[in-house]
Coordinates of C-alpha atoms (C1' of nucleotides) in Angstrom, one line a residue:
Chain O
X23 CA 12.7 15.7 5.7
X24 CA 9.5 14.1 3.5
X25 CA 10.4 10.7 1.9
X26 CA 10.1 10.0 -1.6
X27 CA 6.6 9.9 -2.9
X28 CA 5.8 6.1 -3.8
X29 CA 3.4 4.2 -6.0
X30 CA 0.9 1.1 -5.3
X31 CA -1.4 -0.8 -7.5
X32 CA -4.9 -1.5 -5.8
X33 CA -7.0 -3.9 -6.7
X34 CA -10.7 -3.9 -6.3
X35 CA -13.9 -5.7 -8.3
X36 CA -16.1 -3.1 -9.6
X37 CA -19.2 -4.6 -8.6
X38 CA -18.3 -4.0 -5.5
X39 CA -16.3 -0.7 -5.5
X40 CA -15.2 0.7 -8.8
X41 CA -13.0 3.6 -9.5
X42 CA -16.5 5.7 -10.4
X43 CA -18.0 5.2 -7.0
X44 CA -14.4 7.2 -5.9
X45 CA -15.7 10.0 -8.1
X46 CA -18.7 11.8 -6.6
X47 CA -16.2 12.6 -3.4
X48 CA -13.2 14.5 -5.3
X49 CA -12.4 16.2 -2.5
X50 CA -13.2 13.9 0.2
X51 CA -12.0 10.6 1.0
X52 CA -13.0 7.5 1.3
X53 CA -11.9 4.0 2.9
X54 CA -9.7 1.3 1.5
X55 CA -11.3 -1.1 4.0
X56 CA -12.0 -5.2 4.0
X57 CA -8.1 -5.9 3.1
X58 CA -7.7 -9.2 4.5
X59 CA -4.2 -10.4 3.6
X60 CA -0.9 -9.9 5.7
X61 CA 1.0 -8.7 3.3
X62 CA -1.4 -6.0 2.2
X63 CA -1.8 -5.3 5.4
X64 CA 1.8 -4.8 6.3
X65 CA 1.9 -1.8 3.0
X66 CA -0.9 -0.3 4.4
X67 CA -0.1 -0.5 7.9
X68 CA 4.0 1.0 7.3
X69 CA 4.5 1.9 4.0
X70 CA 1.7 3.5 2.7
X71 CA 1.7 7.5 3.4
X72 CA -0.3 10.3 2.4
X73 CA 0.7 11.6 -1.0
X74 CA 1.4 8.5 -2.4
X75 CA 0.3 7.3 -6.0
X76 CA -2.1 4.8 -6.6
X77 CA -2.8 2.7 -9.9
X78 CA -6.8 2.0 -9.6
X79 CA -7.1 -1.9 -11.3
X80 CA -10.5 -3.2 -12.0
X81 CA -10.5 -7.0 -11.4
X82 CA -12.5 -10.3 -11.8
X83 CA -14.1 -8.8 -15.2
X84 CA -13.7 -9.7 -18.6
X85 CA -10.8 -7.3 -19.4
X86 CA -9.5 -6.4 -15.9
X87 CA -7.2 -3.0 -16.2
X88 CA -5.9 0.0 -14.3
X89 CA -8.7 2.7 -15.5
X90 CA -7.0 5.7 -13.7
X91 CA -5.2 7.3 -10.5
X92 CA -6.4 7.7 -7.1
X93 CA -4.4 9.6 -4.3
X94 CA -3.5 8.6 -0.2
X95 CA -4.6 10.5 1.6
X96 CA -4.0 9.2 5.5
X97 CA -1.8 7.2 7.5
X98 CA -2.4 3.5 7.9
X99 CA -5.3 3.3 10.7
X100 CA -7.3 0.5 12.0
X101 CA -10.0 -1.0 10.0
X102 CA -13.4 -0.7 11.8
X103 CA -14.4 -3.6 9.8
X104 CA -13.5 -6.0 11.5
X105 CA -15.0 -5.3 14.6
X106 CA -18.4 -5.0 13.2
X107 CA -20.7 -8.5 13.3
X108 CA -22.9 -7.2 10.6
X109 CA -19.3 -6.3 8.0
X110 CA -19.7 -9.1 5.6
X111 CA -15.2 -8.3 6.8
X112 CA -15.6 -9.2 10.4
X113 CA -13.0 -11.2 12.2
X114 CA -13.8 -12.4 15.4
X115 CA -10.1 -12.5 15.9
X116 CA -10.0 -8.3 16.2
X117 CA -10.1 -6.5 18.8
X118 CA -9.3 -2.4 20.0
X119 CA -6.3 -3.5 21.5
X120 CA -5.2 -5.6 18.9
X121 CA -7.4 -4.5 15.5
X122 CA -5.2 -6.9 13.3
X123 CA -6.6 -5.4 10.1
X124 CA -6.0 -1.7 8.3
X125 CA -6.5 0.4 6.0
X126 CA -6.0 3.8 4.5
X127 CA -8.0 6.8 3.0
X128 CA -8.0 7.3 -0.5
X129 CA -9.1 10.2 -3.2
X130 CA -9.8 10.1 -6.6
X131 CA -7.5 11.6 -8.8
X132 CA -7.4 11.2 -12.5
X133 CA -9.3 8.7 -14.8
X134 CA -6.7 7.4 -17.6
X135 CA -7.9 8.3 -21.1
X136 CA -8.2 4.8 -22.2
X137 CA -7.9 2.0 -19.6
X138 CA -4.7 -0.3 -19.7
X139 CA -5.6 -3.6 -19.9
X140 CA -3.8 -6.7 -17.9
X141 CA -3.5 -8.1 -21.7
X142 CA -1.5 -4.8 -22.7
X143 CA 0.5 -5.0 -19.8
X144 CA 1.6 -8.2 -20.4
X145 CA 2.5 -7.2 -23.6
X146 CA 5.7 -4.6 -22.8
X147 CA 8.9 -5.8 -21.6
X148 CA 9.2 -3.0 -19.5
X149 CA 6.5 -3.7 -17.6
X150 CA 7.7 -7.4 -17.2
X151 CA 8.8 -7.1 -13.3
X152 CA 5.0 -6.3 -11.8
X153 CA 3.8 -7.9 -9.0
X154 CA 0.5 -7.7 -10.6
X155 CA 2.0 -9.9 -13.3
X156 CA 4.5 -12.2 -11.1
X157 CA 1.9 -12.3 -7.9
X158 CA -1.5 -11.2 -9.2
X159 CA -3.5 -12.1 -6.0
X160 CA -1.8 -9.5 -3.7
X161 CA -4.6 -7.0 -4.0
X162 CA -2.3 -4.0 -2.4
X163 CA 1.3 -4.1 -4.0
X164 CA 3.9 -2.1 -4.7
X165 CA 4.4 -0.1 -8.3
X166 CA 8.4 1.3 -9.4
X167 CA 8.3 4.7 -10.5
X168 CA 9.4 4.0 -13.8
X169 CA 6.2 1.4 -14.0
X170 CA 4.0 4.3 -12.7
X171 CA 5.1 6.6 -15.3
X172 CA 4.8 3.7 -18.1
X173 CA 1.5 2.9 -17.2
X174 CA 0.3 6.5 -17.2
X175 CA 1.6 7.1 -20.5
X176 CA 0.0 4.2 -21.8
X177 CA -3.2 5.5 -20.5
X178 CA -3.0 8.7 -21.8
X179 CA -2.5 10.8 -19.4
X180 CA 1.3 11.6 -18.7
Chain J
dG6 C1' -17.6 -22.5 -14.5
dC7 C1' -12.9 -24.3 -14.4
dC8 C1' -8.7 -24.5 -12.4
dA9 C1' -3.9 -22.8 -11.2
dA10 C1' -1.7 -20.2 -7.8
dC11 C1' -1.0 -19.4 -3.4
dG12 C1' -2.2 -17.8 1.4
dT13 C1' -4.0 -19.8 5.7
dT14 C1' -5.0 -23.4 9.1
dG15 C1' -4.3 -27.0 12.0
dG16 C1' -2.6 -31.7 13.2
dC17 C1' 1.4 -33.8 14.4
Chain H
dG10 C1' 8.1 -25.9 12.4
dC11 C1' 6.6 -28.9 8.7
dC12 C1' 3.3 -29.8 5.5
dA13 C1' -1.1 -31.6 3.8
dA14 C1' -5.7 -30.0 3.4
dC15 C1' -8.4 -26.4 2.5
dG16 C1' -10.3 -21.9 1.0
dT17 C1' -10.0 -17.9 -1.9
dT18 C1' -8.6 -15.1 -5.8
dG19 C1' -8.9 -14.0 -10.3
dG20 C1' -7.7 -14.9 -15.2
dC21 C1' -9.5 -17.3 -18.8

DNA sequence: GCCAACGTTGGC
DNA sequence: GCCAACGTTGGC
């Protein structure tokens, strides 16, 4: 009995880790790390699987938009991170027993055709209901299927 | 660089 | 447990 596949938006700056630094590993995986926000870290902790769908948004640029797909590729597991002095993440409030702070594994999947901008978004009626529009600062949030397949089409690659 | 939104902290 | 102060995010 596998659940439904679901969808997810993640956000990241690109200066710091944009959806072409995901590229060179297209079979390996790498680390959705540094998530420092509860409610993120309650998706990535429990509802987050492998398999899942993930919208790649570029933020904090002058047109911030979801420039492809990227794929889950492990369970929710504790993130290292935090336990690390020298991570510019470290909280001094993590511990083994109590690592506060996850994340998951993610591969790169598909880069959209033409990226979808915030702007564009904003602009259909059926994309109305994001969280990325309603709560833009949750930088892990949940995506409907019919938004996933909207936003795909929009960028091309349906 | 500004500032609104909003999550977190800490005093009470 | 409330809420004011504070810090951070992120669009513009």
């Amino acid at each position: 009995m596998t659940r439904n596949r679901r969808f997810w938006l993640f956000k990241t700056e690109p200066s710091c880790f944009s959806f072409d630094d995901l590229k060179p590993r297209p079979s390996s995986r790498e680390h959705w790390d540094g998530v420092r926000n509860f409610q993120a870290r309650n998706l990535l902790r429990d509802e987050i699987k492998p398999g899942d769908g993930v919208l790649f948004y570029h933020s904090s640029i002058p047109e911030p938009a979801v420039v492809g797909i990227a794929e889950v590729v492990s369970e929710g597991y504790p993130d290292g991170t935090a336990l690390d002095p020298a991570c510019e993440h470290f909280d001094p409030r993590a511990s083994r027993d109590n690592p506060i702070w996850y994340m998951v594994d993610v591969r790169y999947g598909r880069p959209f055709k033409r990226p979808v901008t915030l702007a564009e978004m904003k602009m259909h009626p059926e994309l109305a209901g994001m969280v990325l529009l309603k709560r833009s600062r949750l930088s892990v949030q949940p995506v409907t299927p019919h938004e996933w397949e909207y936003i795909l089409r929009l960028g091309g690659i349906d």
